[in-house]
Short mmCIF file of C-alpha atoms in Angstrom, two decimals:
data_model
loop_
_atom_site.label_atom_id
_atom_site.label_comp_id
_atom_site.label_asym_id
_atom_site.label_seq_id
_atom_site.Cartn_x
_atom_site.Cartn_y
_atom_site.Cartn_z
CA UNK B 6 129.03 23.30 227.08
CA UNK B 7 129.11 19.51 226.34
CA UNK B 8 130.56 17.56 229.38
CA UNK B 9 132.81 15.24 229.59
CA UNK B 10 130.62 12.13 229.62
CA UNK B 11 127.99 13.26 227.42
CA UNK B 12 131.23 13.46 224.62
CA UNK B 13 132.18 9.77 225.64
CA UNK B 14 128.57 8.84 225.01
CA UNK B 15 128.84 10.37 221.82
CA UNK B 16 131.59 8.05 220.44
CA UNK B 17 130.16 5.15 222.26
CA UNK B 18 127.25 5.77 219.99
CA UNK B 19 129.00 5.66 216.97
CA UNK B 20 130.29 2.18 215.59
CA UNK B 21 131.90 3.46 212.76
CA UNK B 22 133.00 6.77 211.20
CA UNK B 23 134.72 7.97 208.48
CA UNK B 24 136.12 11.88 207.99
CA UNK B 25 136.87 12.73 204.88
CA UNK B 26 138.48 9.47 203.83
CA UNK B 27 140.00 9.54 200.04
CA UNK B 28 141.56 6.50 198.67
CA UNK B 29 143.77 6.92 194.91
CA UNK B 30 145.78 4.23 193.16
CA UNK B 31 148.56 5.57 190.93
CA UNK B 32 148.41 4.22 187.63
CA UNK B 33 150.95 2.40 185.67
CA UNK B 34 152.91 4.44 183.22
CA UNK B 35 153.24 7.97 185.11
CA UNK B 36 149.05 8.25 184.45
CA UNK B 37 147.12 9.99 186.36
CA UNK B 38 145.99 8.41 188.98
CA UNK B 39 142.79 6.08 190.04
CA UNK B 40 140.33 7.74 192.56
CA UNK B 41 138.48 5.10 194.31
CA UNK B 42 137.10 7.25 197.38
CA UNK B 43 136.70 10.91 197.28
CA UNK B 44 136.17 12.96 200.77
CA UNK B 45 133.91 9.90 202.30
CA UNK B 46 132.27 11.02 205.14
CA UNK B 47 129.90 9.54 207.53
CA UNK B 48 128.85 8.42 211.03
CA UNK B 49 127.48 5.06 211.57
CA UNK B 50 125.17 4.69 214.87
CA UNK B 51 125.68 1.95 217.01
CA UNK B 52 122.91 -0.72 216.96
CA UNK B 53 121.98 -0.17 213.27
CA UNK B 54 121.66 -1.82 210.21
CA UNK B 55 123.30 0.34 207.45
CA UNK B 56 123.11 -0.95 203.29
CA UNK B 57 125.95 0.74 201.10
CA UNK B 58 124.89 0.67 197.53
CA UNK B 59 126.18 1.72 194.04
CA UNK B 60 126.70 0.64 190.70
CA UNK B 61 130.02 -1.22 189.72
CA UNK B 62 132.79 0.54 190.20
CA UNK B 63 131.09 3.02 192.29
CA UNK B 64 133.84 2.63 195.00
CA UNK B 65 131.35 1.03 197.79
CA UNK B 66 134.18 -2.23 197.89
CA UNK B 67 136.87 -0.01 198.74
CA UNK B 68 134.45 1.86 201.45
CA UNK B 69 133.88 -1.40 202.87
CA UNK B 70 137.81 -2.42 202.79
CA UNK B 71 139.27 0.81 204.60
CA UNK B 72 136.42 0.83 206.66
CA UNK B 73 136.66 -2.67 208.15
CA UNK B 74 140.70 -2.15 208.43
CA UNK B 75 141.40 -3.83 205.00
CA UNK B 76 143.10 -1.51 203.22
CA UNK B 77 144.20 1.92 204.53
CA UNK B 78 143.06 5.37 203.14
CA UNK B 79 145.96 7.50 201.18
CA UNK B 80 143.99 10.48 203.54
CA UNK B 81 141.40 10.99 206.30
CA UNK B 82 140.55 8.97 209.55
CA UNK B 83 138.43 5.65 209.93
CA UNK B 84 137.19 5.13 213.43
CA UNK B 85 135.93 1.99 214.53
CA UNK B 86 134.37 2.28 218.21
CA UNK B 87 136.25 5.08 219.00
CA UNK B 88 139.40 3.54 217.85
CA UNK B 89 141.68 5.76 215.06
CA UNK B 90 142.36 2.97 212.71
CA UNK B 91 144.98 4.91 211.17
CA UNK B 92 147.35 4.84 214.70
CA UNK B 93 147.63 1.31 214.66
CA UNK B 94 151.09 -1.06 213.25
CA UNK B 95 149.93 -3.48 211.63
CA UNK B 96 149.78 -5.64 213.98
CA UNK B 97 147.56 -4.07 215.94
CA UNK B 98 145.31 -3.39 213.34
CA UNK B 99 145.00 -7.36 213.11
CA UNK B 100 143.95 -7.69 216.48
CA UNK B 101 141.39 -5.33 216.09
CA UNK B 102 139.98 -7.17 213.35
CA UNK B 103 139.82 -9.76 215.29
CA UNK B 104 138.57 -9.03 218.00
CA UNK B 105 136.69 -6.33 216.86
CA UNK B 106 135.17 -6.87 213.58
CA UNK B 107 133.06 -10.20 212.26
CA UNK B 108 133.28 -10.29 208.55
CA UNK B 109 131.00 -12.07 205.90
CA UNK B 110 132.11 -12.30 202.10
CA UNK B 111 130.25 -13.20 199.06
CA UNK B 112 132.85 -15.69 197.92
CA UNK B 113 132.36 -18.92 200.38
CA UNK B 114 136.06 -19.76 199.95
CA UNK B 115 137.09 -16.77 201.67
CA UNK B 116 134.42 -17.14 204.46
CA UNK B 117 134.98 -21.32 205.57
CA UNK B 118 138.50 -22.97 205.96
CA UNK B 119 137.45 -26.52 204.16
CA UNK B 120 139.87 -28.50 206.56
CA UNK B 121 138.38 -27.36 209.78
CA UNK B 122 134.67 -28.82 210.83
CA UNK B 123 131.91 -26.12 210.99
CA UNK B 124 131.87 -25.93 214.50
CA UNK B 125 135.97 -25.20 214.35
CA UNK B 126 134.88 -22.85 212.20
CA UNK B 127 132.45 -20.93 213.91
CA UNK B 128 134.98 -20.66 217.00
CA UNK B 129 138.05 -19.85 214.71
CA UNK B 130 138.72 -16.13 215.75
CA UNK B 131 138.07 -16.95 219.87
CA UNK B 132 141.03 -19.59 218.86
CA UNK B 133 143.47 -17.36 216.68
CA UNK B 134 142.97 -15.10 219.66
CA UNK B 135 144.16 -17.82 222.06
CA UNK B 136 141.29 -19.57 223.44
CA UNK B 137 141.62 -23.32 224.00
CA UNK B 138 139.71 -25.11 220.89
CA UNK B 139 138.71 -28.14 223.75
CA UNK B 140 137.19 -25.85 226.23
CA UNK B 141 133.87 -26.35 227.07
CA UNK B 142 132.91 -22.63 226.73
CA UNK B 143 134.08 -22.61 223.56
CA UNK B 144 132.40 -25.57 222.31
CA UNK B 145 129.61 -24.78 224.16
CA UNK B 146 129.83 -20.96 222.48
CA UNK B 147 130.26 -22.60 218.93
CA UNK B 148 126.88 -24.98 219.38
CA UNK B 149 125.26 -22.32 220.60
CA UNK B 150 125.56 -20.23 217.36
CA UNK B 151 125.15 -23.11 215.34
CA UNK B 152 121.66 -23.72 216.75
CA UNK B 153 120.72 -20.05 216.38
CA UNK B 154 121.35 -20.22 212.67
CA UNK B 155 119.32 -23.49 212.34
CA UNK B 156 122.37 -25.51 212.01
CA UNK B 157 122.13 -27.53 215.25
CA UNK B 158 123.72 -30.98 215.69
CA UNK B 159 125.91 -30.33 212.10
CA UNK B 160 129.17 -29.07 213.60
CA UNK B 161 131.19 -31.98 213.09
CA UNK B 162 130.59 -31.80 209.51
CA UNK B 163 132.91 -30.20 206.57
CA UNK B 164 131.89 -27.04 205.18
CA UNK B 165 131.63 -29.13 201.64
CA UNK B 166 128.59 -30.81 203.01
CA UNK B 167 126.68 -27.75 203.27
CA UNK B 168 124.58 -25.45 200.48
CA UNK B 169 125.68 -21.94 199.63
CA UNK B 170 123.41 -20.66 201.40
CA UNK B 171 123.88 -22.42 204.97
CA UNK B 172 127.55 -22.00 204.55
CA UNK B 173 126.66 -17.79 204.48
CA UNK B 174 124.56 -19.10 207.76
CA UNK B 175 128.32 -20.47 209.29
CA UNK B 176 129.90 -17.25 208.36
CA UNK B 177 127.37 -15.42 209.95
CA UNK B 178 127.72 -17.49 213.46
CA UNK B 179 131.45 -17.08 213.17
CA UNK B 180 130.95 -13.51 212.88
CA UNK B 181 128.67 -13.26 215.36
CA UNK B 182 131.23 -15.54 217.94
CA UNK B 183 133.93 -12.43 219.06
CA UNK B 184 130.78 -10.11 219.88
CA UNK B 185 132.16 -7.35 217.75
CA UNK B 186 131.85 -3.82 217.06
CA UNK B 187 130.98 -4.22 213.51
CA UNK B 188 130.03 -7.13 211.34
CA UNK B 189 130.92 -6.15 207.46
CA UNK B 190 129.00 -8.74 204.87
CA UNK B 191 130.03 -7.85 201.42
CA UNK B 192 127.63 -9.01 199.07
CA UNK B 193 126.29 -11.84 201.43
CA UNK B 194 123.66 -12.49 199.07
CA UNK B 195 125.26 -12.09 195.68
CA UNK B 196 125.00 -16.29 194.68
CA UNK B 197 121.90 -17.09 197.07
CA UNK B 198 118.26 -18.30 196.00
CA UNK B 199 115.73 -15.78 197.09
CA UNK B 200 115.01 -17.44 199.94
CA UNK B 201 118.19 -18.35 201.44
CA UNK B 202 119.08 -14.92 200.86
CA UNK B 203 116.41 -14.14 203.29
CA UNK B 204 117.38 -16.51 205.46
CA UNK B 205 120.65 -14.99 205.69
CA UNK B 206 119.67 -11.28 205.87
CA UNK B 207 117.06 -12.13 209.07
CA UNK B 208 120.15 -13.43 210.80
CA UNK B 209 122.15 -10.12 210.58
CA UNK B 210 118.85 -8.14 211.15
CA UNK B 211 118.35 -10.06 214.63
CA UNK B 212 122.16 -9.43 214.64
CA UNK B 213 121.58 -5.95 215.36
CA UNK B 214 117.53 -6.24 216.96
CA UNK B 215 118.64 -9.07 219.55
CA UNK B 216 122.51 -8.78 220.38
CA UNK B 217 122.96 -4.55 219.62
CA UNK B 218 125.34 -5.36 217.04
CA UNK B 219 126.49 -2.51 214.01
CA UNK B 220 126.03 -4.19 210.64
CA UNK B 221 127.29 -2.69 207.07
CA UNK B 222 126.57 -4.02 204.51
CA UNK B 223 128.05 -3.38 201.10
CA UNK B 224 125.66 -4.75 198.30
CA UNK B 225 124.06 -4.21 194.70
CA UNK B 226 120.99 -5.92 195.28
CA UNK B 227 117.73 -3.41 196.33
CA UNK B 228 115.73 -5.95 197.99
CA UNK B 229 118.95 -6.87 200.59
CA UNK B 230 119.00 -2.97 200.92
CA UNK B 231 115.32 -2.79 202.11
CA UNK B 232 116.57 -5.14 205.21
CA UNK B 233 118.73 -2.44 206.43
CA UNK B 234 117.31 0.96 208.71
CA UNK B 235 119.97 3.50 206.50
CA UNK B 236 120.44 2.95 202.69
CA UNK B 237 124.04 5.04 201.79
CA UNK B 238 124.36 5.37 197.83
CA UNK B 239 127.58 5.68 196.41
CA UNK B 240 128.54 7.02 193.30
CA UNK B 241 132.22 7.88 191.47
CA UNK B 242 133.45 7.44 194.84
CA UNK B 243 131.10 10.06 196.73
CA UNK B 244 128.40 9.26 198.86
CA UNK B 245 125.18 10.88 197.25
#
């Protein structure tokens, strides 16, 4: 019989896990409707590195978005650290992203706020969380990161200044800055040059080899997928 602290070890070893999550979109008209997941079901260890792939259309987007606390499911239960997404207002659900959850996007719009710095950046979620933007830890927290993605001594400077590829490298220190759960990169490397894509795909492998982090990943692009330990192909909104 399992006891009780080998179960808590159980869901402390899972990041993330999804039971049977379906998500439709009714159609205008009265048509039948749109099904974008289908019964998704998985358990993602702690620690790892895991690549979703699929063609377009395959519903891997919409895994990532009810998964990270995006979008809710029409049925089944996302768990995030232990956590039933699905029993928290909304409000709560935004803390948990947070707190809980670094994100990095393909589009660089979405991942830098042009009027802050790149340091102010980097430290944005300890602030929205309530941190004071002057204190030292903070700043200290925010040049820290910078340095570790080779971006030392450049935090005063506007996100315009920087390439595509070393603004990824800011989104991935700003990620990195709440210690979360999960990090979720949708198609970090979709607009990068080979080798700032590799750049930016070492930095969430030592994400998860260094600091213990989860990492999913969410991206069409085979060589990305060969950085990650578990490759999950998705196809008509199943997981093959």
């Amino acid at each position: 019989m399992e006891s009780t602290v080998d179960t808590i070890t159980a869901v402390r070893a899972t990041a993330l896990s999804l039971e049977s999550v379906s998500r439709r979109y009714g159609r205008r008209g009265g048509g039948r409707e749109a099904i974008a997941l289908d019964a998704v079901s998985c358990a993602v260890p702690a620690g790892s590195f895991t690549a979703v792939v699929g063609p377009s259309g395959s519903g891997k987007s919409t895994f990532l978005q009810c998964a990270a606390g995006l979008d809710r499911p029409t049925t089944g239960t996302v768990r995030v650290g232990g956590t039933d997404l699905g029993s928290l207002s909304e409000a709560a659900l935004t803390r948990l992203r947070r707190d809980r959850i670094g994100f990095v996007f393909q589009s660089h719009a979405l991942n830098l706020v042009p009027s802050l710095n790149i340091e102010e950046n980097v430290v944005l979620p300890l602030v929205l969380a309530g941190a004071d933007p002057a204190d030292e830890r903070v700043l200290a927290r925010g040049r820290d990161l910078l340095a570790r993605v080779g971006l030392a001594g450049r935090g005063g400077q506007g996100p315009a200044t920087l390439s595509g590829g070393q603004q990824q490298r800011v989104a991935v220190a700003r990620a990195l800055v709440t210690e979360p759960d999960v990090i979720f990169a949708d198609e970090p490397t979709a607009s990068l040059d080979p080798e700032s894509a590799s750049l930016v795909l070492g930095l969430l492998r030592d994400a998860v080899r260094i600091d213990g982090r989860t990492v999913v990943m969410v991206t069409h692009d085979p060589v990305a997928a060969s950085w990650a330990d578990t490759v999950l192909t998705m196809d008509g909104g199943r997981l093959r």
